[in-house]
Coordinates of C-alpha atoms in Angstrom, one line a residue:
M1 CA -103.2 -98.3 -30.4
I2 CA -106.4 -95.8 -31.7
G3 CA -108.5 -97.7 -33.9
G4 CA -107.5 -101.1 -32.7
D5 CA -105.0 -103.3 -33.8
H6 CA -106.1 -104.2 -37.5
S7 CA -103.5 -106.6 -37.9
S8 CA -104.9 -108.9 -35.4
P9 CA -108.4 -111.1 -35.5
D10 CA -109.5 -109.4 -32.1
G11 CA -109.1 -106.0 -33.6
A12 CA -110.3 -106.6 -36.9
A13 CA -113.7 -107.7 -34.9
L14 CA -113.2 -104.4 -32.2
T15 CA -113.4 -102.2 -35.5
L16 CA -116.1 -104.1 -37.2
L17 CA -118.6 -103.6 -34.1
R18 CA -117.5 -99.9 -33.5
L19 CA -118.1 -99.6 -37.0
R20 CA -121.6 -101.4 -36.6
I21 CA -122.1 -99.4 -33.1
K22 CA -121.2 -96.3 -35.2
A23 CA -123.9 -96.8 -37.7
W24 CA -126.5 -97.9 -35.3
V25 CA -126.3 -94.6 -34.0
D26 CA -126.1 -92.5 -36.9
R27 CA -129.3 -94.1 -38.2
Q28 CA -130.8 -93.3 -35.0
Y29 CA -129.7 -90.0 -35.1
A30 CA -131.3 -89.8 -38.6
R31 CA -134.6 -90.5 -37.7
G32 CA -134.6 -88.4 -34.6
T33 CA -134.9 -90.7 -31.6
L34 CA -134.1 -90.3 -28.1
W35 CA -131.5 -92.5 -28.6
G36 CA -129.8 -91.4 -31.7
K37 CA -129.5 -87.8 -30.1
S38 CA -128.3 -88.2 -26.8
V39 CA -125.5 -90.5 -27.7
R40 CA -124.6 -88.4 -30.6
A41 CA -124.3 -85.6 -27.9
L42 CA -122.6 -87.2 -25.3
H43 CA -119.9 -88.4 -27.8
L44 CA -119.9 -84.9 -28.7
L45 CA -118.4 -83.6 -25.7
A46 CA -116.3 -86.9 -25.3
W47 CA -114.4 -85.6 -28.1
R48 CA -114.8 -81.7 -27.2
C49 CA -113.4 -83.0 -24.0
R50 CA -110.7 -84.7 -25.4
I51 CA -109.3 -82.3 -27.6
I52 CA -109.3 -79.5 -24.6
C53 CA -107.1 -81.6 -22.7
K54 CA -104.8 -81.9 -25.8
I55 CA -104.9 -78.0 -26.0
L56 CA -103.4 -77.9 -22.3
I57 CA -101.1 -80.5 -22.4
F58 CA -99.3 -79.2 -25.4
R59 CA -100.8 -75.3 -26.8
P60 CA -102.6 -73.7 -23.5
R61 CA -101.7 -70.4 -25.2
A62 CA -104.7 -72.1 -28.2
L63 CA -107.8 -71.4 -25.4
F64 CA -107.3 -68.4 -25.9
S65 CA -107.7 -68.1 -29.6
L66 CA -110.6 -70.5 -30.5
G67 CA -113.6 -69.3 -32.1
E68 CA -116.7 -69.7 -33.1
G69 CA -116.6 -73.5 -34.5
D70 CA -113.2 -74.4 -33.5
L71 CA -114.5 -77.4 -31.6
D72 CA -116.4 -78.6 -34.2
P73 CA -114.9 -81.7 -35.5
A74 CA -115.5 -80.7 -39.1
R75 CA -112.9 -78.1 -38.4
Y76 CA -110.4 -80.1 -36.3
P77 CA -107.9 -80.5 -38.7
S78 CA -107.7 -76.4 -38.8
L79 CA -107.4 -76.9 -35.2
R80 CA -104.9 -79.7 -35.1
L81 CA -102.2 -77.6 -36.7
R82 CA -102.8 -74.8 -34.2
I83 CA -102.3 -77.3 -31.1
F84 CA -99.4 -79.2 -32.5
G85 CA -97.9 -77.4 -35.3
H86 CA -95.1 -75.5 -33.5
R87 CA -93.8 -79.0 -32.0
V88 CA -94.4 -80.4 -35.3
L89 CA -91.7 -77.6 -36.5
K90 CA -89.5 -78.0 -33.3
E91 CA -88.7 -81.7 -34.9
I92 CA -88.5 -81.4 -38.2
L93 CA -86.5 -78.5 -38.9
P94 CA -83.5 -79.4 -36.6
A95 CA -83.5 -82.9 -38.6
C96 CA -84.0 -80.9 -42.0
R97 CA -80.1 -79.4 -41.1
S98 CA -79.0 -82.1 -39.2
V99 CA -78.6 -84.0 -42.9
G100 CA -78.1 -81.1 -44.7
F101 CA -81.7 -80.0 -45.9
R102 CA -82.7 -76.0 -46.2
P103 CA -86.3 -75.9 -46.2
F104 CA -88.0 -72.7 -46.6
L105 CA -91.9 -71.9 -45.8
T106 CA -94.4 -72.1 -48.3
C107 CA -97.9 -72.1 -50.2
G108 CA -99.8 -71.7 -46.6
T109 CA -97.6 -71.7 -44.0
L110 CA -95.6 -68.9 -45.7
L111 CA -98.8 -66.9 -46.1
G112 CA -99.5 -67.6 -42.6
F113 CA -96.1 -66.4 -41.4
R114 CA -96.5 -63.7 -43.5
R115 CA -99.7 -62.2 -43.4
E116 CA -100.5 -63.8 -39.2
N117 CA -97.7 -64.5 -38.5
Q118 CA -99.2 -68.2 -37.1
F119 CA -100.7 -70.7 -39.4
I120 CA -104.0 -69.3 -40.5
R121 CA -107.4 -70.5 -39.6
D122 CA -108.4 -72.5 -42.1
D123 CA -105.0 -74.1 -43.2
A124 CA -104.4 -78.3 -41.7
D125 CA -100.3 -78.9 -42.6
I126 CA -97.5 -77.7 -42.9
D127 CA -96.0 -76.0 -46.8
L128 CA -92.3 -76.8 -47.1
G129 CA -90.1 -76.2 -50.2
L130 CA -86.7 -77.9 -51.3
M131 CA -84.8 -77.2 -54.6
E132 CA -85.2 -80.2 -57.0
E133 CA -81.4 -81.0 -56.3
D134 CA -82.6 -82.3 -53.0
R135 CA -84.5 -84.9 -54.6
G136 CA -81.9 -87.6 -55.0
R137 CA -80.9 -88.0 -51.3
V138 CA -84.8 -87.4 -50.0
S139 CA -83.4 -90.8 -48.3
L140 CA -81.4 -89.3 -46.1
L141 CA -84.6 -87.4 -44.4
E142 CA -86.8 -90.5 -44.7
D143 CA -84.1 -92.0 -42.1
R144 CA -84.1 -89.3 -40.0
L145 CA -87.6 -88.4 -39.5
R146 CA -88.3 -92.2 -39.0
R147 CA -86.0 -92.2 -36.1
T148 CA -88.3 -89.7 -34.5
G149 CA -91.9 -91.3 -35.2
Y150 CA -92.9 -89.7 -38.4
K151 CA -94.0 -91.7 -41.2
V152 CA -93.5 -91.5 -44.7
R153 CA -97.5 -90.3 -46.0
M154 CA -97.0 -90.7 -49.2
K155 CA -94.0 -89.8 -52.1
N156 CA -93.9 -89.3 -55.5
E157 CA -91.1 -87.2 -58.0
Y158 CA -93.3 -83.5 -57.0
F159 CA -93.4 -84.3 -53.7
I160 CA -93.0 -86.4 -50.4
S161 CA -95.0 -86.0 -46.8
F162 CA -94.8 -86.7 -43.2
R163 CA -97.2 -87.5 -40.6
K164 CA -96.4 -88.7 -37.4
P165 CA -99.6 -90.1 -35.0
V166 CA -98.9 -88.7 -31.9
Y167 CA -99.4 -85.0 -33.1
D168 CA -102.8 -86.5 -34.8
D169 CA -101.5 -87.7 -38.3
I170 CA -100.7 -83.7 -39.7
H171 CA -99.3 -83.3 -43.0
V172 CA -95.8 -82.2 -43.1
D173 CA -95.5 -81.6 -47.4
F174 CA -91.8 -80.9 -48.9
F175 CA -92.8 -79.6 -52.6
Y176 CA -89.9 -80.4 -55.3
H177 CA -88.9 -77.2 -56.3
F178 CA -87.7 -77.3 -60.3
H179 CA -86.1 -74.8 -63.0
Q180 CA -87.9 -74.3 -66.1
D181 CA -86.6 -71.4 -68.8
G182 CA -86.5 -69.1 -66.1
Q183 CA -88.9 -69.9 -63.9
V184 CA -89.7 -72.0 -60.9
F185 CA -92.5 -74.2 -60.1
T186 CA -94.0 -77.2 -58.4
V187 CA -96.8 -80.1 -59.4
T188 CA -99.3 -81.2 -57.3
P189 CA -100.8 -84.5 -59.3
D190 CA -104.9 -84.4 -59.6
G191 CA -106.1 -87.9 -61.0
E192 CA -104.9 -87.8 -64.7
T193 CA -103.5 -84.1 -64.8
L194 CA -100.9 -81.8 -63.1
L195 CA -101.3 -78.5 -61.5
K196 CA -98.1 -76.9 -62.3
Y197 CA -97.7 -73.6 -59.8
F198 CA -95.1 -71.3 -61.9
H199 CA -92.8 -68.7 -59.8
T200 CA -90.3 -66.2 -61.7
A201 CA -87.3 -67.4 -60.9
D202 CA -85.9 -64.2 -59.3
V203 CA -88.5 -64.6 -55.9
F204 CA -85.9 -67.7 -55.1
A205 CA -82.9 -66.2 -56.1
N206 CA -82.3 -65.5 -52.2
L207 CA -83.2 -67.4 -49.4
A208 CA -83.9 -65.5 -46.4
P209 CA -83.8 -66.5 -42.3
V210 CA -86.6 -65.9 -40.3
R211 CA -87.9 -67.3 -37.2
F212 CA -91.5 -68.9 -37.3
Y213 CA -93.0 -70.3 -33.9
G214 CA -89.7 -69.8 -32.5
Q215 CA -87.3 -71.9 -34.5
P216 CA -85.3 -70.8 -37.2
I217 CA -86.9 -71.1 -41.2
L218 CA -85.8 -70.0 -44.7
V219 CA -88.7 -68.4 -46.6
P220 CA -88.1 -66.8 -50.3
G221 CA -86.0 -63.7 -50.6
E222 CA -89.4 -62.3 -52.8
T223 CA -91.6 -63.5 -50.2
E224 CA -94.8 -60.6 -51.3
K225 CA -94.1 -61.4 -55.0
Y226 CA -94.4 -65.3 -54.2
L227 CA -97.4 -64.3 -52.1
T228 CA -98.9 -62.3 -55.1
Q229 CA -98.2 -64.2 -57.8
K230 CA -99.8 -67.7 -56.2
Y231 CA -102.7 -65.8 -54.6
G232 CA -103.1 -62.7 -56.2
N233 CA -104.8 -60.5 -53.9
W234 CA -102.8 -61.9 -50.8
E235 CA -103.5 -60.2 -47.7
I236 CA -107.2 -60.3 -47.5
P237 CA -108.3 -64.0 -46.1
R238 CA -110.5 -66.3 -47.9
R239 CA -111.7 -69.6 -47.6
D240 CA -112.3 -72.8 -50.2
L241 CA -109.9 -72.1 -52.6
D242 CA -109.9 -74.3 -55.7
P243 CA -106.5 -75.7 -56.4
R244 CA -108.1 -76.0 -60.1
D245 CA -109.0 -72.3 -60.2
K246 CA -107.0 -70.1 -62.1
G247 CA -109.2 -67.0 -60.2
D248 CA -107.9 -68.1 -56.8
Y249 CA -103.9 -69.1 -58.6
P250 CA -103.1 -67.1 -60.9
N251 CA -99.8 -68.8 -61.5
L252 CA -101.6 -71.7 -62.4
M253 CA -101.2 -74.0 -65.5
I254 CA -103.0 -77.5 -65.7
E255 CA -101.2 -80.1 -67.7
G256 CA -103.2 -82.9 -69.3
P257 CA -101.9 -86.3 -70.6
G258 CA -99.1 -85.8 -73.2
G259 CA -98.1 -82.4 -71.5
R260 CA -101.4 -81.1 -73.1
P261 CA -102.3 -78.3 -71.6
V262 CA -105.9 -78.1 -70.4
S263 CA -108.1 -74.6 -70.1

């Protein structure tokens, strides 16, 4: 088990020892000592070897698309998606269909499909949409995915998120889409505020079947209109988008306590 068995005294002691060793190495590295630099270099080398082995096992073709900095631990969440993402889709989508759900690509995953026909380089999770009427029976999906090794990472009235440890805990986020006054919106809680992203209802009037990484999946019928409403000029790649910035997300409305709009 990665990280040791935290539920037992021996597991907790092992975890504490590892944390103390890591703290010591970090202090030595910060001081510029030879010990610190050597151990840090060995650790990074071992980590990179492990990641390359995972690529060879799960997604050999990803080796040919590695870019500068991709083997930096700070960028691993994005690389992880390119290694395991196709396998996650291969498991998640049939499970959805088996219990009568019709998920569709949304947010960054839809952007990657339309612009690059793959996950975008700086994305780290899989974004799927469900209509609000599916929310009341999402327990069927939970039970089905648990049988294939997925765990519920987070769940609230606005979305449900799953992860699977064997795939290094890639997040699979299902966002509920709500109807209101001729618009469709999703909600992301952010502290005491709610981030609401609005689309015109015609974007979702029809869901079109496509294939993504070989898997059948749906997309909003007006995909380009969705992306324009969500990102503005979506054809130009951008990094470090701020989910609270209306310049990055033109369709954003921030709602404070009591439903008051926040400028």
